[in-house]
Short mmCIF file of C-alpha atoms and ligand atoms in Angstrom, two decimals:
data_model
loop_
_atom_site.label_atom_id
_atom_site.label_comp_id
_atom_site.label_asym_id
_atom_site.label_seq_id
_atom_site.Cartn_x
_atom_site.Cartn_y
_atom_site.Cartn_z
CA UNK A 1 57.78 100.50 73.94
CA UNK A 2 60.64 101.20 76.35
CA UNK A 3 62.57 104.35 75.56
CA UNK A 4 66.15 103.23 75.22
CA UNK A 5 69.37 104.93 76.22
CA UNK A 6 70.07 106.37 72.80
CA UNK A 7 73.50 107.51 73.90
CA UNK A 8 74.51 103.98 72.88
CA UNK A 9 74.00 105.12 69.29
CA UNK A 10 76.88 107.54 69.81
CA UNK A 11 79.38 104.80 70.66
CA UNK A 12 81.91 103.94 68.00
CA UNK A 13 81.88 100.29 67.03
CA UNK A 14 84.45 98.56 69.19
CA UNK A 15 86.05 96.54 66.46
CA UNK A 16 89.77 96.75 67.37
CA UNK A 17 90.42 93.25 68.68
CA UNK A 18 87.71 91.65 66.54
CA UNK A 19 89.28 93.20 63.43
CA UNK A 20 92.76 92.07 64.51
CA UNK A 21 91.50 88.50 64.98
CA UNK A 22 89.69 88.62 61.67
CA UNK A 23 92.83 89.72 59.78
CA UNK A 24 95.06 87.21 61.57
CA UNK A 25 92.62 84.37 60.87
CA UNK A 26 92.41 85.26 57.17
CA UNK A 27 96.20 85.39 56.94
CA UNK A 28 96.77 82.07 58.71
CA UNK A 29 94.17 80.32 56.55
CA UNK A 30 95.94 81.55 53.43
CA UNK A 31 99.39 80.71 54.85
CA UNK A 32 98.97 77.70 57.15
CA UNK A 33 102.73 77.01 57.09
CA UNK A 34 103.69 80.36 58.64
CA UNK A 35 104.19 80.71 62.38
CA UNK A 36 102.43 83.81 63.67
CA UNK A 37 103.75 85.55 66.82
CA UNK A 38 101.26 87.59 68.80
CA UNK A 39 102.67 90.62 70.59
CA UNK A 40 99.34 92.41 70.59
CA UNK A 41 97.73 90.97 73.68
CA UNK A 42 97.03 93.12 76.73
CA UNK A 43 96.67 90.06 78.90
CA UNK A 44 99.15 88.32 81.17
CA UNK A 45 100.22 84.77 80.32
CA UNK A 46 102.27 83.43 83.27
CA UNK A 47 100.55 81.39 86.00
CA UNK A 48 99.72 82.90 89.41
CA UNK A 49 102.37 82.46 92.14
CA UNK A 50 102.11 79.61 94.67
CA UNK A 51 101.42 81.85 97.71
CA UNK A 52 98.28 83.17 96.10
CA UNK A 53 97.21 79.72 94.86
CA UNK A 54 97.74 78.23 98.33
CA UNK A 55 95.51 80.85 99.91
CA UNK A 56 92.81 80.41 97.27
CA UNK A 57 92.84 76.66 98.01
CA UNK A 58 92.35 77.49 101.70
CA UNK A 59 89.45 79.68 100.69
CA UNK A 60 87.88 76.79 98.77
CA UNK A 61 88.34 74.44 101.73
CA UNK A 62 86.70 77.00 104.04
CA UNK A 63 83.54 76.72 101.93
CA UNK A 64 83.44 72.93 102.54
CA UNK A 65 82.67 72.96 106.23
CA UNK A 66 79.93 74.68 108.20
CA UNK A 67 82.40 76.08 110.76
CA UNK A 68 84.33 78.07 108.16
CA UNK A 69 81.73 78.56 105.43
CA UNK A 70 81.31 82.13 104.15
CA UNK A 71 78.18 83.61 102.65
CA UNK A 72 77.88 87.25 101.68
CA UNK A 73 80.88 89.22 102.81
CA UNK A 74 81.20 92.97 103.27
CA UNK A 75 80.51 94.71 99.93
CA UNK A 76 83.64 96.82 100.40
CA UNK A 77 85.89 93.79 100.89
CA UNK A 78 86.99 91.80 103.94
CA UNK A 79 89.00 93.69 106.55
CA UNK A 80 91.93 91.30 106.10
CA UNK A 81 92.25 92.42 102.48
CA UNK A 82 91.57 96.12 103.05
CA UNK A 83 94.25 96.09 105.77
CA UNK A 84 96.68 94.20 103.54
CA UNK A 85 96.23 96.94 100.91
CA UNK A 86 96.80 99.66 103.53
CA UNK A 87 100.04 97.89 104.56
CA UNK A 88 101.14 97.61 100.95
CA UNK A 89 100.64 101.35 100.44
CA UNK A 90 102.51 102.03 103.70
CA UNK A 91 105.47 100.01 102.39
CA UNK A 92 105.45 102.39 99.41
CA UNK A 93 105.34 105.35 101.83
CA UNK A 94 101.75 106.28 101.11
CA UNK A 95 99.34 106.48 104.01
CA UNK A 96 95.70 105.55 103.43
CA UNK A 97 93.02 104.17 105.75
CA UNK A 98 91.19 100.85 105.47
CA UNK A 99 87.78 102.52 105.05
CA UNK A 100 89.14 104.41 102.04
CA UNK A 101 89.78 101.08 100.25
CA UNK A 102 86.97 99.47 98.23
CA UNK A 103 87.64 95.98 96.86
CA UNK A 104 85.97 95.06 93.59
CA UNK A 105 86.05 92.62 90.70
CA UNK A 106 88.44 94.85 88.76
CA UNK A 107 89.49 98.31 87.71
CA UNK A 108 87.51 98.19 84.47
CA UNK A 109 84.23 97.97 86.40
CA UNK A 110 85.25 100.69 88.85
CA UNK A 111 86.52 103.16 86.24
CA UNK A 112 83.22 102.66 84.43
CA UNK A 113 80.95 102.65 87.48
CA UNK A 114 82.48 105.77 89.01
CA UNK A 115 80.52 107.81 86.44
CA UNK A 116 77.44 107.08 88.64
CA UNK A 117 78.69 109.69 91.10
CA UNK A 118 78.74 112.60 88.67
CA UNK A 119 76.07 114.78 87.11
CA UNK A 120 75.55 115.13 83.39
CA UNK A 121 76.97 118.57 82.77
CA UNK A 122 80.62 118.19 83.67
CA UNK A 123 83.63 119.06 81.56
CA UNK A 124 85.29 115.65 81.17
CA UNK A 125 88.94 115.74 80.11
CA UNK A 126 90.45 112.59 78.62
CA UNK A 127 93.87 112.16 76.98
CA UNK A 128 94.05 110.81 73.43
CA UNK A 129 95.24 108.04 72.90
CA UNK A 130 93.54 106.30 75.81
CA UNK A 131 92.17 103.11 77.38
CA UNK A 132 88.72 103.13 75.69
CA UNK A 133 86.70 102.44 78.87
CA UNK A 134 86.90 106.07 80.08
CA UNK A 135 85.55 107.38 76.81
CA UNK A 136 82.79 104.84 76.21
CA UNK A 137 81.38 104.92 79.75
CA UNK A 138 80.98 108.69 79.53
CA UNK A 139 79.38 108.45 76.10
CA UNK A 140 76.91 105.87 77.47
CA UNK A 141 75.91 108.52 80.01
CA UNK A 142 75.55 111.19 77.35
CA UNK A 143 78.45 113.33 78.49
CA UNK A 144 80.62 115.45 76.25
CA UNK A 145 84.33 114.81 76.29
CA UNK A 146 87.18 117.25 75.84
CA UNK A 147 90.29 115.50 74.59
CA UNK A 148 93.84 116.51 75.39
CA UNK A 149 96.57 115.49 73.01
CA UNK A 150 99.23 113.02 74.04
CA UNK A 151 101.88 113.01 71.31
CA UNK A 152 105.60 112.74 70.63
CA UNK A 153 106.07 116.45 71.42
CA UNK A 154 104.92 115.96 75.01
CA UNK A 155 106.39 112.44 75.26
CA UNK A 156 102.80 111.18 75.44
CA UNK A 157 102.47 112.88 78.83
CA UNK A 158 100.05 115.77 78.32
CA UNK A 159 100.20 118.53 80.94
CA UNK A 160 97.35 120.75 82.11
CA UNK A 161 96.47 123.88 80.19
CA UNK A 162 95.77 126.29 83.03
CA UNK A 163 93.70 128.52 80.77
CA UNK A 164 91.12 125.74 80.25
CA UNK A 165 88.72 124.48 82.88
CA UNK A 166 87.82 120.83 83.50
CA UNK A 167 85.73 119.17 86.23
CA UNK A 168 86.78 115.54 85.81
CA UNK A 169 90.17 114.45 84.47
CA UNK A 170 91.23 110.90 83.63
CA UNK A 171 94.91 109.98 83.97
CA UNK A 172 96.47 106.56 83.45
CA UNK A 173 100.12 106.24 84.48
CA UNK A 174 102.06 104.14 83.57
CA UNK A 175 99.91 104.45 80.51
CA UNK A 176 98.08 101.93 78.41
CA UNK A 177 98.67 102.11 75.41
CA UNK A 178 101.75 104.38 75.34
CA UNK A 179 103.77 103.06 78.29
CA UNK A 180 104.59 106.64 79.34
CA UNK A 181 104.74 107.37 83.09
CA UNK A 182 104.46 110.71 84.89
CA UNK A 183 107.06 111.86 87.42
CA UNK A 184 106.36 113.65 90.73
CA UNK A 185 106.64 117.16 89.34
CA UNK A 186 104.26 116.41 86.49
CA UNK A 187 101.69 114.77 88.73
CA UNK A 188 102.04 117.64 91.21
CA UNK A 189 101.10 119.98 88.39
CA UNK A 190 97.98 117.92 87.68
CA UNK A 191 97.06 117.88 91.37
CA UNK A 192 97.57 121.66 91.56
CA UNK A 193 95.45 122.10 88.45
CA UNK A 194 92.67 119.95 89.95
CA UNK A 195 92.76 121.89 93.22
CA UNK A 196 92.71 125.24 91.35
CA UNK A 197 89.72 124.12 89.29
CA UNK A 198 87.86 122.35 92.10
CA UNK A 199 88.14 119.32 89.85
CA UNK A 200 88.64 115.61 90.43
CA UNK A 201 91.40 113.37 89.04
CA UNK A 202 90.41 109.82 88.23
CA UNK A 203 93.78 108.12 88.39
CA UNK A 204 94.26 104.64 86.91
CA UNK A 205 97.25 103.00 88.49
CA UNK A 206 96.78 99.49 87.07
CA UNK A 207 100.44 99.28 86.02
CA UNK A 208 102.10 100.71 89.16
CA UNK A 209 103.89 97.41 89.75
CA UNK A 210 105.79 97.81 86.49
CA UNK A 211 107.53 100.96 87.72
CA UNK A 212 111.23 100.26 88.14
CA UNK A 213 112.45 103.86 88.28
CA UNK A 214 112.32 104.50 92.03
CA UNK A 215 111.97 108.23 91.50
CA UNK A 216 108.52 107.78 89.91
CA UNK A 217 105.38 107.88 92.08
CA UNK A 218 103.41 104.61 92.28
CA UNK A 219 100.27 106.24 93.61
CA UNK A 220 98.62 109.61 93.06
CA UNK A 221 98.46 109.83 96.87
CA UNK A 222 102.23 110.15 96.96
CA UNK A 223 101.53 113.73 95.79
CA UNK A 224 100.71 116.34 98.40
CA UNK A 225 97.13 117.56 98.16
CA UNK A 226 95.91 114.56 96.14
CA UNK A 227 93.57 113.30 98.85
CA UNK A 228 91.45 116.39 98.30
CA UNK A 229 91.13 115.88 94.54
CA UNK A 230 91.79 112.28 93.45
CA UNK A 231 90.39 108.77 93.30
CA UNK A 232 92.81 105.94 92.50
CA UNK A 233 91.88 102.76 90.64
CA UNK A 234 94.10 99.75 90.87
CA UNK A 235 94.00 96.07 90.07
CA UNK A 236 95.66 92.75 90.65
CA UNK A 237 95.17 91.88 86.97
CA UNK A 238 98.62 92.87 85.75
CA UNK A 239 100.25 92.84 89.21
CA UNK A 240 99.41 89.29 90.23
CA UNK A 241 98.12 87.69 87.03
CA UNK A 242 94.49 88.05 88.15
CA UNK A 243 93.00 88.97 84.76
CA UNK A 244 90.91 85.80 84.87
CA UNK A 245 90.63 85.55 88.66
CA UNK A 246 89.25 89.13 88.99
CA UNK A 247 90.14 91.51 91.80
CA UNK A 248 90.70 95.25 91.86
CA UNK A 249 90.46 98.05 94.40
CA UNK A 250 89.64 101.72 94.42
CA UNK A 251 90.89 104.27 96.93
CA UNK A 252 88.40 107.04 97.69
CA UNK A 253 89.86 109.38 100.35
CA UNK A 254 87.56 110.63 103.09
CA UNK A 255 88.99 114.12 102.53
CA UNK A 256 87.41 114.14 99.07
CA UNK A 257 84.37 116.40 99.47
CA UNK A 258 82.51 118.82 97.25
CA UNK A 259 79.56 121.11 97.85
CA UNK A 260 76.20 120.46 96.18
CA UNK A 261 74.29 123.11 94.23
CA UNK A 262 72.21 123.67 97.39
CA UNK A 263 75.32 124.06 99.56
CA UNK A 264 75.32 120.59 101.11
CA UNK A 265 78.73 119.00 101.59
CA UNK A 266 78.95 115.66 99.80
CA UNK A 267 81.61 113.03 100.52
CA UNK A 268 82.72 110.94 97.54
CA UNK A 269 83.78 108.20 99.95
CA UNK A 270 80.25 108.03 101.39
CA UNK A 271 78.71 108.18 97.90
CA UNK A 272 80.90 105.38 96.54
CA UNK A 273 80.14 103.32 99.63
CA UNK A 274 76.43 103.84 98.99
CA UNK A 275 76.81 103.05 95.30
CA UNK A 276 78.75 99.85 95.92
CA UNK A 277 76.56 98.57 98.78
CA UNK A 278 73.51 99.17 96.58
CA UNK A 279 74.72 97.74 93.28
CA UNK A 280 77.51 95.31 94.19
CA UNK A 281 77.68 92.33 96.53
CA UNK A 282 81.40 91.96 96.94
CA UNK A 283 84.21 89.80 95.61
CA UNK A 284 84.38 86.08 96.34
CA UNK A 285 86.06 85.17 99.64
CA UNK A 286 88.28 82.73 97.77
CA UNK A 287 89.59 85.43 95.47
CA UNK A 288 90.08 87.88 98.33
CA UNK A 289 92.21 85.25 100.13
CA UNK A 290 94.44 85.07 97.06
CA UNK A 291 94.49 88.85 96.73
CA UNK A 292 95.56 89.36 100.35
CA UNK A 293 98.44 86.94 99.74
CA UNK A 294 99.55 89.07 96.77
CA UNK A 295 99.97 92.07 99.10
CA UNK A 296 102.09 90.12 101.58
CA UNK A 297 105.85 90.61 101.28
CA UNK A 298 106.36 87.01 100.08
CA UNK A 299 103.41 87.05 97.70
CA UNK A 300 104.47 90.35 96.18
CA UNK A 301 107.98 88.98 95.68
CA UNK A 302 106.43 86.17 93.61
CA UNK A 303 104.37 88.66 91.62
CA UNK A 304 107.57 90.55 90.89
CA UNK A 305 109.23 87.42 89.50
CA UNK A 306 106.55 87.34 86.80
CA UNK A 307 106.71 91.09 86.26
CA UNK A 308 110.48 90.82 85.87
CA UNK A 309 110.01 88.25 83.13
CA UNK A 310 107.69 90.63 81.25
CA UNK A 311 110.11 93.50 81.85
CA UNK A 312 112.91 91.50 80.26
CA UNK A 313 110.68 90.89 77.26
CA UNK A 314 109.97 94.63 77.13
CA UNK A 315 113.70 95.30 77.10
CA UNK A 316 114.21 92.85 74.23
CA UNK A 317 111.54 94.68 72.21
CA UNK A 318 112.83 98.14 73.15
CA UNK A 319 116.45 97.22 72.37
CA UNK A 320 115.36 95.74 69.04
CA UNK A 321 113.65 98.98 68.05
CA UNK A 322 116.52 101.12 69.34
CA UNK A 323 118.96 99.08 67.23
CA UNK A 324 116.95 100.06 64.16
CA UNK A 325 116.94 103.70 65.23
CA UNK A 326 113.20 103.61 65.85
CA UNK A 327 112.08 106.01 68.57
CA UNK A 328 109.84 104.31 71.10
CA UNK A 329 107.94 105.23 74.25
CA UNK A 330 107.35 103.06 77.32
CA UNK A 331 108.96 99.64 77.71
CA UNK A 332 110.77 100.57 80.92
CA UNK A 333 108.14 101.27 83.56
CA UNK A 334 105.46 99.54 81.56
CA UNK A 335 104.73 96.27 79.72
CA UNK A 336 103.89 98.31 76.58
CA UNK A 337 106.13 99.64 73.84
CA UNK A 338 104.67 102.34 71.64
CA UNK A 339 106.36 103.58 68.48
CA UNK A 340 105.74 105.43 65.26
CA UNK A 341 104.88 103.23 62.27
CA UNK A 342 107.65 103.06 59.70
CA UNK A 343 107.56 105.41 56.69
CA UNK A 344 104.63 107.30 58.28
CA UNK A 345 102.41 104.35 57.52
CA UNK A 346 98.88 104.36 58.84
CA UNK A 347 98.64 101.99 61.84
CA UNK A 348 96.34 99.48 60.10
CA UNK A 349 98.57 99.43 57.01
CA UNK A 350 101.55 98.84 59.27
CA UNK A 351 99.63 96.06 61.02
CA UNK A 352 99.12 94.33 57.65
CA UNK A 353 102.73 94.96 56.66
CA UNK A 354 104.10 93.32 59.83
CA UNK A 355 101.63 90.44 59.61
CA UNK A 356 102.40 89.74 55.94
CA UNK A 357 106.15 90.18 56.05
CA UNK A 358 107.17 89.15 59.56
CA UNK A 359 104.07 87.28 60.80
CA UNK A 360 104.17 89.48 63.92
CA UNK A 361 100.88 90.74 65.36
CA UNK A 362 100.72 94.01 67.27
CA UNK A 363 97.99 96.52 68.03
CA UNK A 364 97.29 99.46 65.69
CA UNK A 365 97.41 102.75 67.58
CA UNK A 366 94.28 103.98 65.79
CA UNK A 367 92.28 101.75 68.14
CA UNK A 368 93.13 104.07 71.05
CA UNK A 369 92.34 107.45 69.51
CA UNK A 370 93.23 109.80 66.68
CA UNK A 371 96.72 110.47 68.05
CA UNK A 372 97.42 106.77 67.70
CA UNK A 373 96.72 106.82 63.96
CA UNK A 374 100.39 106.49 63.01
CA UNK A 375 101.55 104.52 66.07
CA UNK A 376 101.78 100.90 67.01
CA UNK A 377 101.75 99.00 70.32
CA UNK A 378 103.73 95.86 71.12
CA UNK A 379 103.38 94.11 74.46
CA UNK A 380 105.77 92.16 76.63
CA UNK A 381 103.20 89.59 77.78
CA UNK A 382 104.31 86.95 75.27
CA UNK A 383 106.84 84.22 75.97
CA UNK A 384 110.58 84.84 75.79
CA UNK A 385 111.36 82.68 72.78
CA UNK A 386 108.60 84.24 70.68
CA UNK A 387 109.56 87.76 71.72
CA UNK A 388 113.16 87.16 70.64
CA UNK A 389 112.02 85.57 67.39
CA UNK A 390 109.62 88.45 66.65
CA UNK A 391 112.36 91.04 67.12
CA UNK A 392 114.71 88.98 64.98
CA UNK A 393 112.13 88.99 62.17
CA UNK A 394 111.60 92.73 62.54
CA UNK A 395 115.37 93.22 62.44
CA UNK A 396 115.57 91.34 59.12
CA UNK A 397 112.61 93.19 57.69
CA UNK A 398 113.70 96.83 57.78
C1 LIG B 401 94.33 96.05 82.31
C2 LIG B 401 93.87 97.41 82.71
C3 LIG B 401 93.08 97.59 83.84
C4 LIG B 401 92.69 96.44 84.71
O1 LIG B 401 91.37 96.10 84.52
P1 LIG B 401 90.76 94.91 85.36
O2 LIG B 401 89.28 95.09 85.18
O3 LIG B 401 91.17 95.10 86.79
O4 LIG B 401 91.26 93.62 84.79
C5 LIG B 401 92.73 98.88 84.19
N1 LIG B 401 93.13 99.94 83.48
C6 LIG B 401 93.90 99.79 82.39
C7 LIG B 401 94.34 101.00 81.67
C8 LIG B 401 94.28 98.53 81.96
O5 LIG B 401 95.03 98.39 80.86
#
């Protein structure tokens, strides 16, 4: 009999979206005449811009003739895309090199796979509430997790406790689920903490494109010292509408080096390169053509038209809550709006309350950690008309 990875027994059942669907289905079967509005989805809905589509069509055509046909490409991504990403960072005043960029099928895979590079006995620090991937991938590897509280007192932006040591720290900013985004000073403090502790920051920047406040950093590498202590994960999923097309990228600086127990210097860039070339065979040429277009000035302008639409939805939601005197987080530099459930309701009770009385579906905060127990997430990825209608119903309700 094979001995199984029994760490899987320690995973909590991932029932959040299944349970939401189950409750919505039961409600709509009992009330077929009611129109349900879904503001719970963490997925984009607008089509991909024409520049990206055009380039993907070119990629398809290239496969049709022997002169331009592509087989396996470089596991790390084609140079044209790695260079386009370097240029994009340069336009945001961050300097990285092409061989620090690793193209992949998405940030979910990379944030999970990165655990391959670390030994068992590390102090892993993860904020609560959080994107569940960081937690579950460490549990699958049998690692213990130390949680740090994100709550209303710290505006859902926990800061380092210099009296406590950590080896590996996960940060997501702008944050899913809370929408909160760190400023320079706050991220500098995290970088300083990581350098002090000889630790590494695993920085998820999937929502950088939603930052409108120009004073906020869009990359951890905008912070001095970060190249010695951080890896950045990013994705075209929310930026360019690639959730179904699949393309992400991870920046692993060459300056990121630690010493082994036997005193050998180990480069994380070299290790990730080895990991990816061993276990991954690269992203489709067709998709990389589309991705490179997204990083061009014209392509990015098209991406921002879609992002602007979501941002306007976010403002409608945020204004609707503000009008009712409900304190919310996010909604400005993020597609997510996070707020305390009314009358201190538990998040699942509030979910049922909104579904039954306003036919609006959101996401209960409890699905993201204990600090989400009394919070609720609405997203701006719906259509305009429905978003307005949902906020109108909420306005009538309270
Ligand atoms: C959506 C999202 C991603 C992107 O994942 P992909 O695999 O690239 O689609 C990464 N991190 C967070 C926190 C997200 O919400």
